[in-house]
C-alpha angles and dihedrals in degrees: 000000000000140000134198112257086207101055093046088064089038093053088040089056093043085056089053102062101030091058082039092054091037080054089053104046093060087054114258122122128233088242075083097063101089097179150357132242130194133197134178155181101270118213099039107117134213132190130201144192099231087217104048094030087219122141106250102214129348125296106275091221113218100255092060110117091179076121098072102113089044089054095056087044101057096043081068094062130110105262092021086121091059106059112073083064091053105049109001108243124096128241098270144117097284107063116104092232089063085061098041082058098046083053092046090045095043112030127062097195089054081046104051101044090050088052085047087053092244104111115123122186139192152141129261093281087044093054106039085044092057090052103040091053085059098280112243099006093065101027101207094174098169147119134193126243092261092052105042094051089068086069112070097240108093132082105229095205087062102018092221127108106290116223094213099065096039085055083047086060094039091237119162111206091211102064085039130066112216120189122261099246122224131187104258097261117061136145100211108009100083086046116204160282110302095185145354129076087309099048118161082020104139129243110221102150127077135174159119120267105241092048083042074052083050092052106037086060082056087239094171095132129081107259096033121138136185124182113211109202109191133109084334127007123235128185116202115191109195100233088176140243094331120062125241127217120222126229092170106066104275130104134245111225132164112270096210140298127234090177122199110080084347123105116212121257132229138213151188113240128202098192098193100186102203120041102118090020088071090046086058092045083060099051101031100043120009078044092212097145121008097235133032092237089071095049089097083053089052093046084044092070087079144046101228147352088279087230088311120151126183113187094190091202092156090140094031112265118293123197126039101013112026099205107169101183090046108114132190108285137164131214133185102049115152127161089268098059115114131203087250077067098049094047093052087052086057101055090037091059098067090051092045075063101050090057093054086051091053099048096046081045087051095054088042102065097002102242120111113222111252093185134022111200106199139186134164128101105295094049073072085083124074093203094052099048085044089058088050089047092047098044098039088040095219133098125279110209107190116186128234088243113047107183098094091151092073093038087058102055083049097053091051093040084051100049091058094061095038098251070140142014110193139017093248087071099067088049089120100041112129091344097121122103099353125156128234117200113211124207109266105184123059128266088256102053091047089054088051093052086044097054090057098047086054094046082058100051084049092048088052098058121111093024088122115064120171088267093058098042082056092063103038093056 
């Protein structure tokens, strides 16, 4: 899966001025706009020649596994054992590092430039940072701790580049050029605007969009969960100012990082890839509704999944399980099964793994989740967040105003520039009318649900052999 580097700034520009203009046209000035934050998909990795400024190859997005047999590779390798401790991920498709070696395996250019000295790399934020402060002329080459956490590279102890794992990809720092990384929340580091309607507006806000998720729930208490349900769903659970460390399949990252007096805080992260983009499969390619908005109608035709299960592994299963040659299957079928039973698979499938995520998260810190807050596109649907309720047999409380994405790189842009001062502050913030979904089937007849979804994760291992990882690439 790639993206065009080029196109990611250009839409990013477009939105600009289009909010901008949407700002304006109720009557306020830009004089109003005090900062600028900025959140991203996190992974997705870009690489650049220093002296052109030009993008070398396509973004390689997060959810790509064209990396498998370089996985299993590099498991092999002396010190593989070592780095989840480092730097929290495990060795899988999704790290930004696996990309970085496909590139360097694959491209010339990349190649070349890292051979001349002149490779610069960086995630989405780092990307669209360097080209919205002017690209080459100005020269911002910087992340922030929560993004730069999602490569590989940091220690997370430390939250500065580790030598070890950079050893472990036999990267040497002085043919490639890694960002400068900065807490979240910071008045000069991200620069500013060089052009557009708010050009010269700072940008004092940073992060990656699960812990701007984090944030934007207003998660700054140990304990605290949010469930982000968009393309992929990804749960974070706020463990507090010290890492730690999974055993149970999901991985530590940094929350976020306000700097100054503030010590960063960590989290426990379920990256589930496919939750909307199964939406979309039903829609795009199976064409039982014509949008993804009217997939909970289509669901809605019937009372229940009718014994369907849809494991969407299309880019393996991440967390808990990490199983890289799964691949999406779908058992229960019978000649009785509609397409209302097949599209609530699909949505259940993203709570079944919720709940594998909850309870990997409750063996993790031992504490069991009372509450789960949740926002993204398909907590747009009350079936849906009814299903997740039901399965994982705890409230769902879903805000009026879902996009807390977007609220949270406000709230770290603003507190940079003093909009606001403490936490306590924000207390109010999107609290009002939210609903709040209670469990509606018994204990028992969740577990139940739940042992035949697992019976079916376990049923769609082994489906991708090298052969069939050829040809799918």
């Amino acid at each position: 899966m790639e993206q065009d580097p080029r196109e990611i700034v250009e839409s990013v520009q477009t939105c600009i001025e289009e909010a901008t203009k949407s700002f304006t046209d109720t009557g306020r000035s830009t004089d109003d706009i005090k900062a600028i934050g900025i959140t991203s998909q996190r992974e997705t990795t870009v690489l650049w020649h220093a002296e052109t400024g030009e993008p070398l190859y396509n973004a390689i997005a997060w959810p790509d596994t064209r990396t498998q047999s370089i996985v299993r590779e590099l498991k092999e390798r002396k010190g593989a054992d070592k780095l989840q401790d480092i730097c929290g991920l495990p060795l899988s498709t999704y790290p930004s590092a696996l990309k970085l070696t496909w590139l360097f395996r694959n491209v010339k250019e990349v190649q070349q430039a890292y051979d001349a000295g002149k490779l610069m790399f960086g995630t989405i934020d780092t990307w669209l940072l360097y080209k919205l402060n002017g690209g080459k002329e100005k020269n911002v080459h910087i992340t922030d701790s929560t993004n730069a956490s999602r490569t590989m590279f940091v220690n997370l102890h430390t939250l500065q580049y580790s030598p070890e794992v950079l050893e472990f990809f036999q990267l040497d720092t002085k043919k490639i050029m890694l960002p400068k990384i900065v807490p979240c929340s910071d008045t000069e580091a991200f620069g500013s605007l060089a052009s557009g309607v708010l050009k010269g507006k700072r940008i004092t806000g940073c992060l990656g969009d699960q812990s701007a998720a984090l944030v934007g729930q207003l998660g700054f208490e140990p304990g605290m969960a949010k469930n982000t349900y968009g393309t992929g769903c990804f749960l974070l659970y706020n463990v507090g100012e010290q890492p730690v460390m999974s055993s149970h399949g999901l991985l530590a990252t940094v929350a976020y990082n306000f700097g100054g007096k503030r010590k960063p805080v960590y989290a426990l992260e379920g990256s589930i890839a496919v939750a909307g983009s199964a939406v979309k499969y039903v829609v795009n390619n199976l064409k039982f509704v014509d949008s993804s908005d009217r997939i909970s109608e289509c669901a809605a035709t019937v009372e229940d999944n009718g014994g369907c299960y849809f494991v969407t592994a299309f880019s393996g299963l991440f967390a808990p399980y990490w199983i890289d040659d799964a691949q999406g299957t779908m058992f229960g079928i019978t000649q009785y099964t509609q397409q209302g039973h097949i599209a609530r698979a699909v949505m259940e499938a993203t709570c079944f793994q919720t709940k594998a995520i909850l309870d990997a998260m409750e063996k993790d810190s031992g504490h069991k989740l009372t509450e789960l807050a949740v926002d993204g596109g398909m907590s747009n649907s009350d079936l849906c967040m009814q299903s997740q309720a039901d399965i994982i047999n705890i409230p769902v409380d879903r805000p009026v105003m879902r996009e807390t994405t977007a609220l949270g790189a406000a709230i770290v842009a603003g507190f940079a520039v003093d909009v606001w001062k403490e936490f306590e502050e924000l207390k109010e913030i999107n609290k009002e009318d939210r609903t709040v979904f209670q469990p509606r089937v018994s204990q028992e007849e969740s577990g139940k649900m739940y042992k035949r979804w697992t019976k079916a994760v376990e049923m769609s291992k082994g489906w991708l052999d090298s052969d069939s990882e050829s040809a799918s690439q």
